[in-house]
Amino acid sequence: MTTWNRLHTDSPLGRMTLAASELGLCGVWFDGQRHGPSLEQIERWTHAPGHPLLLQAAEQLQTYFAGQRQSFDLPLDLSHGTAFQQSVWHALLQVGCGQHQSYGDLARQLNNAKAVRAVGAAVGRNPITIIVPCHRILGAGGQLTGYAGGLWRKEALLRLEGHPLPMPAPTTSSLFPE
C-alpha cells in the first residue's frame, strides 16, 4: 500500500493541498478543484508539516506566485494514472512558461491526432496543477477552455507568466494586476 503525505499551503489563488509519495510529488490541487481528491481521501493521508519535499514544493510555488520562478525542480510521481494519462502529463512538462499549445497540438505531439477529446480529459485530470502546466493548454483558436481549478485561475496563471495572448479581464477580482 502506498503511503502519501500531505501539506496544505495558501496561495494568491486559494488554499492548496500538496501530496507526496515515496517516489516524489504526486499531487497539487486547489481546494474544491474538479477531479481532485475528496476531503475523506486527503484526511487518510499523513499530515506531514515537516516533510522536506512538500516544504520544497510549497516554497517553489510561493516563488512562482511572486513572479520569481518560471520552472520547477522537484521529483515528480506521475504514476497514478493510466498509461495514456501519464503520457499526456509528461508531454505537458515540455510546454514552457509563457508558451501554450492547443489540445490538438498535444494530441499530434503524442502521435494520436484524433485523440483530442481524450487528451482534454487527461489534461483535466492532471494531479499536479501548475507544476505540470495544464493551464498552458488552450482551445484551437487560443481561447481559454477548461481548467479543473476554474477558468479564472487559468487566466490568472497565464497572466502571471506574461502570456502573449490578449485576454479579457477575469470575472473575479484580478489577483495579478497588469
Tab-separated table of N, CA and C in Angstrom:
chain	number	residue	atom	x	y	z
A	1	MET	N	0.835	-1.189	0.000
A	1	MET	CA	0.000	0.000	0.000
A	1	MET	C	0.882	1.255	0.000
A	2	THR	N	0.552	2.189	-0.865
A	2	THR	CA	1.300	3.427	-0.980
A	2	THR	C	0.914	4.373	0.152
A	3	THR	N	1.899	4.945	0.799
A	3	THR	CA	1.667	5.936	1.842
A	3	THR	C	1.882	7.315	1.251
A	4	TRP	N	0.886	8.166	1.397
A	4	TRP	CA	1.009	9.533	0.935
A	4	TRP	C	1.076	10.462	2.132
A	5	ASN	N	1.863	11.508	1.973
A	5	ASN	CA	1.956	12.569	2.964
A	5	ASN	C	1.317	13.809	2.369
A	6	ARG	N	0.788	14.655	3.229
A	6	ARG	CA	0.104	15.860	2.740
A	6	ARG	C	0.516	17.087	3.526
A	7	LEU	N	0.343	18.207	2.853
A	7	LEU	CA	0.600	19.510	3.451
A	7	LEU	C	-0.356	20.489	2.786
A	8	HIS	N	-0.897	21.400	3.551
A	8	HIS	CA	-1.744	22.461	2.991
A	8	HIS	C	-0.914	23.740	2.948
A	9	THR	N	-1.120	24.520	1.900
A	9	THR	CA	-0.427	25.792	1.768
A	9	THR	C	-1.389	26.805	1.156
A	10	ASP	N	-1.184	28.047	1.466
A	10	ASP	CA	-2.010	29.110	0.900
A	10	ASP	C	-1.314	29.686	-0.319
A	11	SER	N	-2.125	30.167	-1.260
A	11	SER	CA	-1.599	30.818	-2.453
A	11	SER	C	-2.494	32.015	-2.755
A	12	PRO	N	-2.070	32.907	-3.628
A	12	PRO	CA	-2.930	34.034	-4.009
A	12	PRO	C	-4.216	33.584	-4.694
A	13	LEU	N	-4.256	32.330	-5.154
A	13	LEU	CA	-5.437	31.811	-5.846
A	13	LEU	C	-6.232	30.841	-4.984
A	14	GLY	N	-5.917	30.773	-3.707
A	14	GLY	CA	-6.660	29.915	-2.801
A	14	GLY	C	-5.788	28.856	-2.157
A	15	ARG	N	-6.359	28.212	-1.180
A	15	ARG	CA	-5.651	27.167	-0.437
A	15	ARG	C	-5.399	25.963	-1.343
A	16	MET	N	-4.239	25.329	-1.122
A	16	MET	CA	-3.842	24.188	-1.943
A	16	MET	C	-3.444	23.023	-1.038
A	17	THR	N	-3.658	21.820	-1.548
A	17	THR	CA	-3.193	20.608	-0.889
A	17	THR	C	-2.079	20.025	-1.732
A	18	LEU	N	-0.964	19.706	-1.098
A	18	LEU	CA	0.183	19.073	-1.751
A	18	LEU	C	0.296	17.665	-1.196
A	19	ALA	N	0.664	16.718	-2.049
A	19	ALA	CA	0.819	15.324	-1.617
A	19	ALA	C	2.105	14.754	-2.196
A	20	ALA	N	2.734	13.891	-1.408
A	20	ALA	CA	3.970	13.231	-1.837
A	20	ALA	C	3.879	11.747	-1.518
A	21	SER	N	4.390	10.950	-2.446
A	21	SER	CA	4.537	9.515	-2.236
A	21	SER	C	6.014	9.239	-1.991
A	22	GLU	N	6.363	7.976	-1.905
A	22	GLU	CA	7.779	7.613	-1.748
A	22	GLU	C	8.589	7.996	-2.981
A	23	LEU	N	7.922	8.151	-4.134
A	23	LEU	CA	8.617	8.427	-5.396
A	23	LEU	C	8.769	9.913	-5.711
A	24	GLY	N	7.935	10.747	-5.109
A	24	GLY	CA	8.014	12.173	-5.404
A	24	GLY	C	6.699	12.873	-5.169
A	25	LEU	N	6.633	14.117	-5.622
A	25	LEU	CA	5.418	14.914	-5.510
A	25	LEU	C	4.366	14.276	-6.407
A	26	CYS	N	3.219	13.939	-5.833
A	26	CYS	CA	2.194	13.247	-6.626
A	26	CYS	C	0.887	14.017	-6.689
A	27	GLY	N	0.812	15.157	-6.025
A	27	GLY	CA	-0.417	15.921	-6.095
A	27	GLY	C	-0.259	17.352	-5.657
A	28	VAL	N	-0.898	18.255	-6.423
A	28	VAL	CA	-1.051	19.663	-6.063
A	28	VAL	C	-2.426	20.058	-6.579
A	29	TRP	N	-3.329	20.371	-5.649
A	29	TRP	CA	-4.699	20.717	-6.015
A	29	TRP	C	-5.150	21.943	-5.259
A	30	PHE	N	-5.950	22.766	-5.923
A	30	PHE	CA	-6.649	23.847	-5.232
A	30	PHE	C	-7.819	23.219	-4.483
A	31	ASP	N	-8.155	23.765	-3.337
A	31	ASP	CA	-9.329	23.275	-2.618
A	31	ASP	C	-10.544	23.373	-3.539
A	32	GLY	N	-11.320	22.313	-3.596
A	32	GLY	CA	-12.529	22.293	-4.412
A	32	GLY	C	-12.298	22.059	-5.886
A	33	GLN	N	-11.078	21.783	-6.282
A	33	GLN	CA	-10.756	21.573	-7.693
A	33	GLN	C	-11.465	20.331	-8.220
A	34	ARG	N	-12.032	20.431	-9.419
A	34	ARG	CA	-12.643	19.272	-10.066
A	34	ARG	C	-11.595	18.185	-10.266
A	35	HIS	N	-11.988	16.964	-10.144
A	35	HIS	CA	-11.130	15.790	-10.343
A	35	HIS	C	-10.035	15.663	-9.293
A	36	GLY	N	-10.111	16.445	-8.244
A	36	GLY	CA	-9.148	16.324	-7.160
A	36	GLY	C	-9.620	15.275	-6.166
A	37	PRO	N	-8.790	14.987	-5.200
A	37	PRO	CA	-9.176	14.006	-4.188
A	37	PRO	C	-10.285	14.561	-3.288
A	38	SER	N	-11.080	13.669	-2.736
A	38	SER	CA	-12.123	14.087	-1.800
A	38	SER	C	-11.488	14.445	-0.463
A	39	LEU	N	-12.215	15.180	0.338
A	39	LEU	CA	-11.744	15.533	1.668
A	39	LEU	C	-11.466	14.260	2.478
A	40	GLU	N	-12.289	13.242	2.295
A	40	GLU	CA	-12.089	11.970	3.000
A	40	GLU	C	-10.767	11.319	2.592
A	41	GLN	N	-10.452	11.349	1.298
A	41	GLN	CA	-9.170	10.802	0.835
A	41	GLN	C	-8.005	11.570	1.451
A	42	ILE	N	-8.073	12.874	1.395
A	42	ILE	CA	-6.997	13.713	1.911
A	42	ILE	C	-6.778	13.442	3.400
A	43	GLU	N	-7.847	13.309	4.130
A	43	GLU	CA	-7.743	13.076	5.578
A	43	GLU	C	-7.069	11.740	5.896
A	44	ARG	N	-7.110	10.779	4.982
A	44	ARG	CA	-6.453	9.482	5.202
A	44	ARG	C	-4.937	9.568	5.012
A	45	TRP	N	-4.464	10.596	4.333
A	45	TRP	CA	-3.029	10.752	4.120
A	45	TRP	C	-2.396	11.311	5.386
A	46	THR	N	-1.138	11.045	5.583
A	46	THR	CA	-0.415	11.513	6.761
A	46	THR	C	-0.153	13.008	6.664
A	47	HIS	N	-0.637	13.751	7.653
A	47	HIS	CA	-0.343	15.186	7.713
A	47	HIS	C	1.131	15.327	8.081
A	48	ALA	N	1.906	15.950	7.193
A	48	ALA	CA	3.366	15.996	7.362
A	48	ALA	C	3.887	17.418	7.174
A	49	PRO	N	3.678	18.294	8.158
A	49	PRO	CA	4.105	19.692	8.009
A	49	PRO	C	5.612	19.877	7.890
A	50	GLY	N	6.402	18.870	8.250
A	50	GLY	CA	7.859	18.990	8.142
A	50	GLY	C	8.445	18.164	7.014
A	51	HIS	N	7.608	17.622	6.136
A	51	HIS	CA	8.081	16.771	5.038
A	51	HIS	C	8.940	17.605	4.075
A	52	PRO	N	10.225	17.242	3.888
A	52	PRO	CA	11.130	18.084	3.084
A	52	PRO	C	10.649	18.351	1.663
A	53	LEU	N	10.145	17.346	0.962
A	53	LEU	CA	9.700	17.556	-0.418
A	53	LEU	C	8.465	18.457	-0.454
A	54	LEU	N	7.544	18.256	0.457
A	54	LEU	CA	6.347	19.097	0.476
A	54	LEU	C	6.696	20.542	0.825
A	55	LEU	N	7.627	20.734	1.739
A	55	LEU	CA	8.072	22.090	2.067
A	55	LEU	C	8.774	22.742	0.875
A	56	GLN	N	9.588	21.963	0.162
A	56	GLN	CA	10.276	22.484	-1.023
A	56	GLN	C	9.262	22.853	-2.103
A	57	ALA	N	8.250	22.005	-2.297
A	57	ALA	CA	7.222	22.299	-3.296
A	57	ALA	C	6.453	23.559	-2.920
A	58	ALA	N	6.093	23.706	-1.648
A	58	ALA	CA	5.369	24.902	-1.198
A	58	ALA	C	6.212	26.154	-1.410
A	59	GLU	N	7.504	26.063	-1.126
A	59	GLU	CA	8.397	27.212	-1.309
A	59	GLU	C	8.524	27.564	-2.795
A	60	GLN	N	8.666	26.562	-3.648
A	60	GLN	CA	8.777	26.833	-5.083
A	60	GLN	C	7.481	27.428	-5.632
A	61	LEU	N	6.341	26.964	-5.147
A	61	LEU	CA	5.068	27.549	-5.577
A	61	LEU	C	4.976	29.013	-5.138
A	62	GLN	N	5.430	29.320	-3.920
A	62	GLN	CA	5.386	30.704	-3.454
A	62	GLN	C	6.277	31.607	-4.309
A	63	THR	N	7.465	31.143	-4.681
A	63	THR	CA	8.330	31.967	-5.535
A	63	THR	C	7.754	32.094	-6.941
A	64	TYR	N	7.041	31.057	-7.406
A	64	TYR	CA	6.339	31.136	-8.692
A	64	TYR	C	5.277	32.241	-8.623
A	65	PHE	N	4.438	32.199	-7.587
A	65	PHE	CA	3.377	33.200	-7.455
A	65	PHE	C	3.944	34.606	-7.271
A	66	ALA	N	5.143	34.720	-6.732
A	66	ALA	CA	5.796	36.028	-6.569
A	66	ALA	C	6.449	36.498	-7.869
A	67	GLY	N	6.347	35.694	-8.934
A	67	GLY	CA	6.933	36.061	-10.216
A	67	GLY	C	8.433	35.846	-10.288
A	68	GLN	N	8.987	35.042	-9.371
A	68	GLN	CA	10.427	34.830	-9.305
A	68	GLN	C	10.852	33.445	-9.785
A	69	ARG	N	9.916	32.651	-10.309
A	69	ARG	CA	10.238	31.298	-10.764
A	69	ARG	C	9.398	30.992	-12.006
A	70	GLN	N	10.070	30.420	-13.023
A	70	GLN	CA	9.364	30.040	-14.241
A	70	GLN	C	9.292	28.530	-14.440
A	71	SER	N	10.105	27.793	-13.699
A	71	SER	CA	10.069	26.326	-13.808
A	71	SER	C	10.301	25.742	-12.417
A	72	PHE	N	10.021	24.473	-12.300
A	72	PHE	CA	10.106	23.796	-11.007
A	72	PHE	C	11.148	22.696	-11.079
A	73	ASP	N	11.793	22.472	-9.954
A	73	ASP	CA	12.838	21.461	-9.853
A	73	ASP	C	12.480	20.536	-8.693
A	74	LEU	N	11.579	19.594	-8.960
A	74	LEU	CA	11.077	18.694	-7.934
A	74	LEU	C	10.941	17.288	-8.514
A	75	PRO	N	11.211	16.257	-7.726
A	75	PRO	CA	10.947	14.905	-8.213
A	75	PRO	C	9.427	14.681	-8.248
A	76	LEU	N	8.945	14.208	-9.378
A	76	LEU	CA	7.503	14.007	-9.560
A	76	LEU	C	7.167	12.524	-9.631
A	77	ASP	N	6.019	12.187	-9.101
A	77	ASP	CA	5.462	10.842	-9.218
A	77	ASP	C	4.171	10.966	-10.009
A	78	LEU	N	4.256	10.675	-11.305
A	78	LEU	CA	3.093	10.754	-12.189
A	78	LEU	C	2.519	9.365	-12.474
A	79	SER	N	2.766	8.428	-11.588
A	79	SER	CA	2.397	7.029	-11.842
A	79	SER	C	0.951	6.693	-11.475
A	80	HIS	N	0.186	7.659	-10.989
A	80	HIS	CA	-1.151	7.363	-10.501
A	80	HIS	C	-2.229	7.700	-11.527
A	81	GLY	N	-2.004	7.274	-12.743
A	81	GLY	CA	-2.978	7.439	-13.817
A	81	GLY	C	-2.764	6.332	-14.828
A	82	THR	N	-3.608	6.311	-15.831
A	82	THR	CA	-3.442	5.318	-16.894
A	82	THR	C	-2.176	5.630	-17.685
A	83	ALA	N	-1.741	4.688	-18.496
A	83	ALA	CA	-0.556	4.911	-19.334
A	83	ALA	C	-0.785	6.113	-20.253
A	84	PHE	N	-1.983	6.248	-20.793
A	84	PHE	CA	-2.287	7.381	-21.671
A	84	PHE	C	-2.226	8.691	-20.887
A	85	GLN	N	-2.862	8.730	-19.717
A	85	GLN	CA	-2.815	9.950	-18.909
A	85	GLN	C	-1.377	10.325	-18.584
A	86	GLN	N	-0.585	9.347	-18.208
A	86	GLN	CA	0.817	9.621	-17.881
A	86	GLN	C	1.557	10.206	-19.076
A	87	SER	N	1.273	9.698	-20.280
A	87	SER	CA	1.955	10.238	-21.465
A	87	SER	C	1.559	11.691	-21.696
A	88	VAL	N	0.289	12.021	-21.458
A	88	VAL	CA	-0.171	13.402	-21.605
A	88	VAL	C	0.500	14.284	-20.551
A	89	TRP	N	0.533	13.826	-19.308
A	89	TRP	CA	1.121	14.628	-18.231
A	89	TRP	C	2.611	14.870	-18.471
A	90	HIS	N	3.314	13.870	-18.984
A	90	HIS	CA	4.735	14.070	-19.301
A	90	HIS	C	4.893	15.070	-20.456
A	91	ALA	N	3.990	15.022	-21.429
A	91	ALA	CA	4.048	15.970	-22.547
A	91	ALA	C	3.799	17.404	-22.058
A	92	LEU	N	2.935	17.569	-21.067
A	92	LEU	CA	2.672	18.903	-20.531
A	92	LEU	C	3.940	19.551	-19.980
A	93	LEU	N	4.832	18.737	-19.461
A	93	LEU	CA	6.071	19.261	-18.883
A	93	LEU	C	6.967	19.936	-19.922
A	94	GLN	N	6.695	19.698	-21.206
A	94	GLN	CA	7.501	20.292	-22.275
A	94	GLN	C	7.010	21.672	-22.700
A	95	VAL	N	5.850	22.096	-22.179
A	95	VAL	CA	5.284	23.397	-22.553
A	95	VAL	C	5.821	24.430	-21.561
A	96	GLY	N	6.745	25.260	-22.028
A	96	GLY	CA	7.445	26.199	-21.156
A	96	GLY	C	6.620	27.404	-20.743
A	97	CYS	N	7.104	28.083	-19.743
A	97	CYS	CA	6.475	29.288	-19.217
A	97	CYS	C	6.334	30.331	-20.335
A	98	GLY	N	5.164	30.938	-20.442
A	98	GLY	CA	4.908	31.931	-21.480
A	98	GLY	C	4.523	31.326	-22.812
A	99	GLN	N	4.532	29.998	-22.898
A	99	GLN	CA	4.142	29.305	-24.128
A	99	GLN	C	2.765	28.682	-23.926
A	100	HIS	N	2.194	28.205	-25.018
A	100	HIS	CA	0.955	27.448	-24.928
A	100	HIS	C	0.887	26.473	-26.087
A	101	GLN	N	0.015	25.518	-25.957
A	101	GLN	CA	-0.317	24.579	-27.030
A	101	GLN	C	-1.818	24.402	-27.016
A	102	SER	N	-2.350	23.916	-28.120
A	102	SER	CA	-3.764	23.556	-28.132
A	102	SER	C	-3.878	22.074	-27.781
A	103	TYR	N	-5.075	21.669	-27.465
A	103	TYR	CA	-5.319	20.246	-27.194
A	103	TYR	C	-4.974	19.423	-28.433
A	104	GLY	N	-5.278	19.967	-29.619
A	104	GLY	CA	-4.936	19.285	-30.869
A	104	GLY	C	-3.432	19.157	-31.059
A	105	ASP	N	-2.696	20.227	-30.748
A	105	ASP	CA	-1.229	20.177	-30.824
A	105	ASP	C	-0.693	19.058	-29.941
A	106	LEU	N	-1.237	18.982	-28.744
A	106	LEU	CA	-0.785	17.973	-27.790
A	106	LEU	C	-1.100	16.565	-28.310
A	107	ALA	N	-2.283	16.386	-28.876
A	107	ALA	CA	-2.656	15.084	-29.437
A	107	ALA	C	-1.709	14.700	-30.579
A	108	ARG	N	-1.393	15.664	-31.452
A	108	ARG	CA	-0.465	15.387	-32.556
A	108	ARG	C	0.933	15.076	-32.027
A	109	GLN	N	1.365	15.777	-30.994
A	109	GLN	CA	2.669	15.515	-30.393
A	109	GLN	C	2.738	14.076	-29.867
A	110	LEU	N	1.611	13.557	-29.433
A	110	LEU	CA	1.543	12.190	-28.908
A	110	LEU	C	1.260	11.172	-30.018
A	111	ASN	N	1.348	11.634	-31.292
A	111	ASN	CA	1.102	10.781	-32.461
A	111	ASN	C	-0.281	10.158	-32.453
A	112	ASN	N	-1.267	10.936	-32.021
A	112	ASN	CA	-2.636	10.453	-31.976
A	112	ASN	C	-3.575	11.631	-32.203
A	113	ALA	N	-3.513	12.202	-33.413
A	113	ALA	CA	-4.226	13.435	-33.740
A	113	ALA	C	-5.731	13.356	-33.493
A	114	LYS	N	-6.304	12.174	-33.540
A	114	LYS	CA	-7.754	12.039	-33.348
A	114	LYS	C	-8.145	11.945	-31.871
A	115	ALA	N	-7.189	11.959	-30.991
A	115	ALA	CA	-7.460	11.779	-29.563
A	115	ALA	C	-7.614	13.097	-28.811
A	116	VAL	N	-8.086	14.136	-29.494
A	116	VAL	CA	-8.161	15.460	-28.873
A	116	VAL	C	-9.026	15.425	-27.615
A	117	ARG	N	-10.170	14.773	-27.681
A	117	ARG	CA	-11.057	14.720	-26.505
A	117	ARG	C	-10.421	13.931	-25.364
A	118	ALA	N	-9.763	12.837	-25.691
A	118	ALA	CA	-9.091	12.031	-24.661
A	118	ALA	C	-7.939	12.814	-24.041
A	119	VAL	N	-7.222	13.571	-24.870
A	119	VAL	CA	-6.151	14.423	-24.359
A	119	VAL	C	-6.744	15.465	-23.410
A	120	GLY	N	-7.855	16.074	-23.799
A	120	GLY	CA	-8.513	17.060	-22.937
A	120	GLY	C	-8.920	16.465	-21.600
A	121	ALA	N	-9.452	15.254	-21.632
A	121	ALA	CA	-9.849	14.589	-20.382
A	121	ALA	C	-8.627	14.313	-19.505
A	122	ALA	N	-7.525	13.877	-20.108
A	122	ALA	CA	-6.306	13.596	-19.341
A	122	ALA	C	-5.714	14.884	-18.774
A	123	VAL	N	-5.728	15.960	-19.560
A	123	VAL	CA	-5.237	17.249	-19.077
A	123	VAL	C	-6.060	17.680	-17.861
A	124	GLY	N	-7.370	17.509	-17.940
A	124	GLY	CA	-8.251	17.897	-16.844
A	124	GLY	C	-8.036	17.104	-15.568
A	125	ARG	N	-7.464	15.914	-15.707
A	125	ARG	CA	-7.218	15.070	-14.535
A	125	ARG	C	-5.757	15.118	-14.073
A	126	ASN	N	-5.013	16.072	-14.590
A	126	ASN	CA	-3.630	16.268	-14.156
A	126	ASN	C	-3.606	16.444	-12.636
A	127	PRO	N	-2.884	15.589	-11.928
A	127	PRO	CA	-2.901	15.684	-10.472
A	127	PRO	C	-1.929	16.712	-9.878
A	128	ILE	N	-1.087	17.306	-10.701
A	128	ILE	CA	-0.069	18.220	-10.159
A	128	ILE	C	-0.197	19.571	-10.861
A	129	THR	N	-1.267	20.286	-10.501
A	129	THR	CA	-1.551	21.555	-11.151
A	129	THR	C	-0.378	22.532	-11.013
A	130	ILE	N	-0.253	23.412	-11.942
A	130	ILE	CA	0.780	24.451	-12.059
A	130	ILE	C	2.143	23.838	-12.376
A	131	ILE	N	2.634	22.924	-11.549
A	131	ILE	CA	3.960	22.338	-11.738
A	131	ILE	C	3.986	21.495	-13.013
A	132	VAL	N	2.943	20.730	-13.251
A	132	VAL	CA	2.714	20.083	-14.547
A	132	VAL	C	1.702	21.017	-15.212
A	133	PRO	N	2.158	21.877	-16.133
A	133	PRO	CA	1.418	23.081	-16.520
A	133	PRO	C	0.234	22.876	-17.465
A	134	CYS	N	-0.820	22.269	-16.956
A	134	CYS	CA	-2.021	22.063	-17.763
A	134	CYS	C	-2.706	23.384	-18.115
A	135	HIS	N	-2.437	24.440	-17.353
A	135	HIS	CA	-3.040	25.750	-17.632
A	135	HIS	C	-2.526	26.346	-18.938
A	136	ARG	N	-1.461	25.805	-19.495
A	136	ARG	CA	-0.888	26.331	-20.744
A	136	ARG	C	-1.506	25.691	-21.986
A	137	ILE	N	-2.522	24.873	-21.800
A	137	ILE	CA	-3.202	24.241	-22.925
A	137	ILE	C	-4.484	25.016	-23.187
A	138	LEU	N	-4.612	25.510	-24.415
A	138	LEU	CA	-5.729	26.368	-24.808
A	138	LEU	C	-6.541	25.713	-25.914
A	139	GLY	N	-7.707	26.287	-26.194
A	139	GLY	CA	-8.525	25.823	-27.305
A	139	GLY	C	-7.838	26.093	-28.635
A	140	ALA	N	-8.370	25.506	-29.703
A	140	ALA	CA	-7.755	25.597	-31.031
A	140	ALA	C	-7.548	27.038	-31.487
A	141	GLY	N	-8.458	27.941	-31.115
A	141	GLY	CA	-8.331	29.339	-31.512
A	141	GLY	C	-7.629	30.192	-30.468
A	142	GLY	N	-7.005	29.572	-29.500
A	142	GLY	CA	-6.306	30.298	-28.452
A	142	GLY	C	-7.199	30.711	-27.292
A	143	GLN	N	-8.447	30.237	-27.301
A	143	GLN	CA	-9.355	30.629	-26.222
A	143	GLN	C	-9.134	29.799	-24.959
A	144	LEU	N	-9.498	30.412	-23.843
A	144	LEU	CA	-9.417	29.723	-22.566
A	144	LEU	C	-10.548	28.694	-22.504
A	145	THR	N	-10.186	27.459	-22.392
A	145	THR	CA	-11.188	26.397	-22.278
A	145	THR	C	-10.751	25.447	-21.184
A	146	GLY	N	-11.675	25.063	-20.377
A	146	GLY	CA	-11.452	24.051	-19.363
A	146	GLY	C	-10.270	24.270	-18.463
A	147	TYR	N	-10.501	24.197	-17.181
A	147	TYR	CA	-9.442	24.155	-16.188
A	147	TYR	C	-10.102	23.663	-14.915
A	148	ALA	N	-9.608	22.561	-14.397
A	148	ALA	CA	-10.240	21.934	-13.236
A	148	ALA	C	-10.269	22.863	-12.031
A	149	GLY	N	-9.347	23.813	-11.962
A	149	GLY	CA	-9.309	24.767	-10.856
A	149	GLY	C	-10.146	26.001	-11.096
A	150	GLY	N	-10.793	26.103	-12.251
A	150	GLY	CA	-11.613	27.260	-12.605
A	150	GLY	C	-10.916	28.126	-13.638
A	151	LEU	N	-11.684	28.580	-14.629
A	151	LEU	CA	-11.092	29.396	-15.701
A	151	LEU	C	-10.457	30.681	-15.173
A	152	TRP	N	-11.007	31.251	-14.123
A	152	TRP	CA	-10.415	32.491	-13.583
A	152	TRP	C	-9.004	32.222	-13.079
A	153	ARG	N	-8.757	31.027	-12.542
A	153	ARG	CA	-7.395	30.698	-12.104
A	153	ARG	C	-6.483	30.482	-13.304
A	154	LYS	N	-7.002	29.829	-14.327
A	154	LYS	CA	-6.197	29.602	-15.536
A	154	LYS	C	-5.756	30.938	-16.121
A	155	GLU	N	-6.690	31.868	-16.212
A	155	GLU	CA	-6.351	33.181	-16.747
A	155	GLU	C	-5.322	33.880	-15.862
A	156	ALA	N	-5.492	33.811	-14.541
A	156	ALA	CA	-4.547	34.448	-13.623
A	156	ALA	C	-3.156	33.845	-13.767
A	157	LEU	N	-3.065	32.527	-13.916
A	157	LEU	CA	-1.764	31.876	-14.078
A	157	LEU	C	-1.096	32.297	-15.381
A	158	LEU	N	-1.871	32.346	-16.457
A	158	LEU	CA	-1.305	32.771	-17.742
A	158	LEU	C	-0.858	34.234	-17.688
A	159	ARG	N	-1.622	35.074	-17.037
A	159	ARG	CA	-1.231	36.482	-16.887
A	159	ARG	C	0.056	36.596	-16.072
A	160	LEU	N	0.146	35.826	-14.994
A	160	LEU	CA	1.349	35.836	-14.164
A	160	LEU	C	2.576	35.483	-14.990
A	161	GLU	N	2.409	34.542	-15.926
A	161	GLU	CA	3.518	34.090	-16.769
A	161	GLU	C	3.773	35.008	-17.954
A	162	GLY	N	3.016	36.089	-18.061
A	162	GLY	CA	3.230	37.034	-19.155
A	162	GLY	C	2.781	36.484	-20.496
A	163	HIS	N	1.719	35.696	-20.478
A	163	HIS	CA	1.240	35.075	-21.709
A	163	HIS	C	0.938	36.151	-22.740
A	164	PRO	N	1.360	35.952	-23.990
A	164	PRO	CA	1.241	36.996	-25.007
A	164	PRO	C	-0.165	37.223	-25.551
A	165	LEU	N	-1.110	36.327	-25.317
A	165	LEU	CA	-2.440	36.497	-25.896
A	165	LEU	C	-3.243	37.533	-25.123
A	166	PRO	N	-3.948	38.396	-25.850
A	166	PRO	CA	-4.838	39.325	-25.139
A	166	PRO	C	-5.997	38.527	-24.559
A	167	MET	N	-6.272	38.747	-23.300
A	167	MET	CA	-7.355	38.025	-22.648
A	167	MET	C	-8.264	39.018	-21.956
A	168	PRO	N	-9.560	38.713	-21.885
A	168	PRO	CA	-10.472	39.627	-21.191
A	168	PRO	C	-10.175	39.655	-19.695
A	169	ALA	N	-10.658	40.691	-19.056
A	169	ALA	CA	-10.479	40.794	-17.605
A	169	ALA	C	-11.154	39.611	-16.932
A	170	PRO	N	-10.580	39.124	-15.847
A	170	PRO	CA	-11.179	37.986	-15.159
A	170	PRO	C	-12.550	38.334	-14.595
A	171	THR	N	-13.382	37.307	-14.411
A	171	THR	CA	-14.721	37.526	-13.884
A	171	THR	C	-14.698	37.788	-12.391
A	172	THR	N	-13.634	37.382	-11.705
A	172	THR	CA	-13.473	37.726	-10.290
A	172	THR	C	-12.369	38.747	-10.193
A	173	SER	N	-12.162	39.306	-9.046
A	173	SER	CA	-11.152	40.357	-8.902
A	173	SER	C	-9.782	39.869	-9.348
A	174	SER	N	-9.087	40.730	-10.026
A	174	SER	CA	-7.765	40.371	-10.547
A	174	SER	C	-6.764	40.255	-9.411
A	175	LEU	N	-6.105	39.105	-9.348
A	175	LEU	CA	-5.087	38.887	-8.326
A	175	LEU	C	-3.713	39.272	-8.807
A	176	PHE	N	-3.546	39.385	-10.111
A	176	PHE	CA	-2.262	39.738	-10.680
A	176	PHE	C	-2.467	40.915	-11.631
A	177	PRO	N	-2.351	42.135	-11.135
A	177	PRO	CA	-2.555	43.298	-11.997
A	177	PRO	C	-1.565	43.350	-13.141
A	178	GLU	N	-1.993	43.987	-14.214
A	178	GLU	CA	-1.119	44.070	-15.400
A	178	GLU	C	0.040	44.997	-15.168
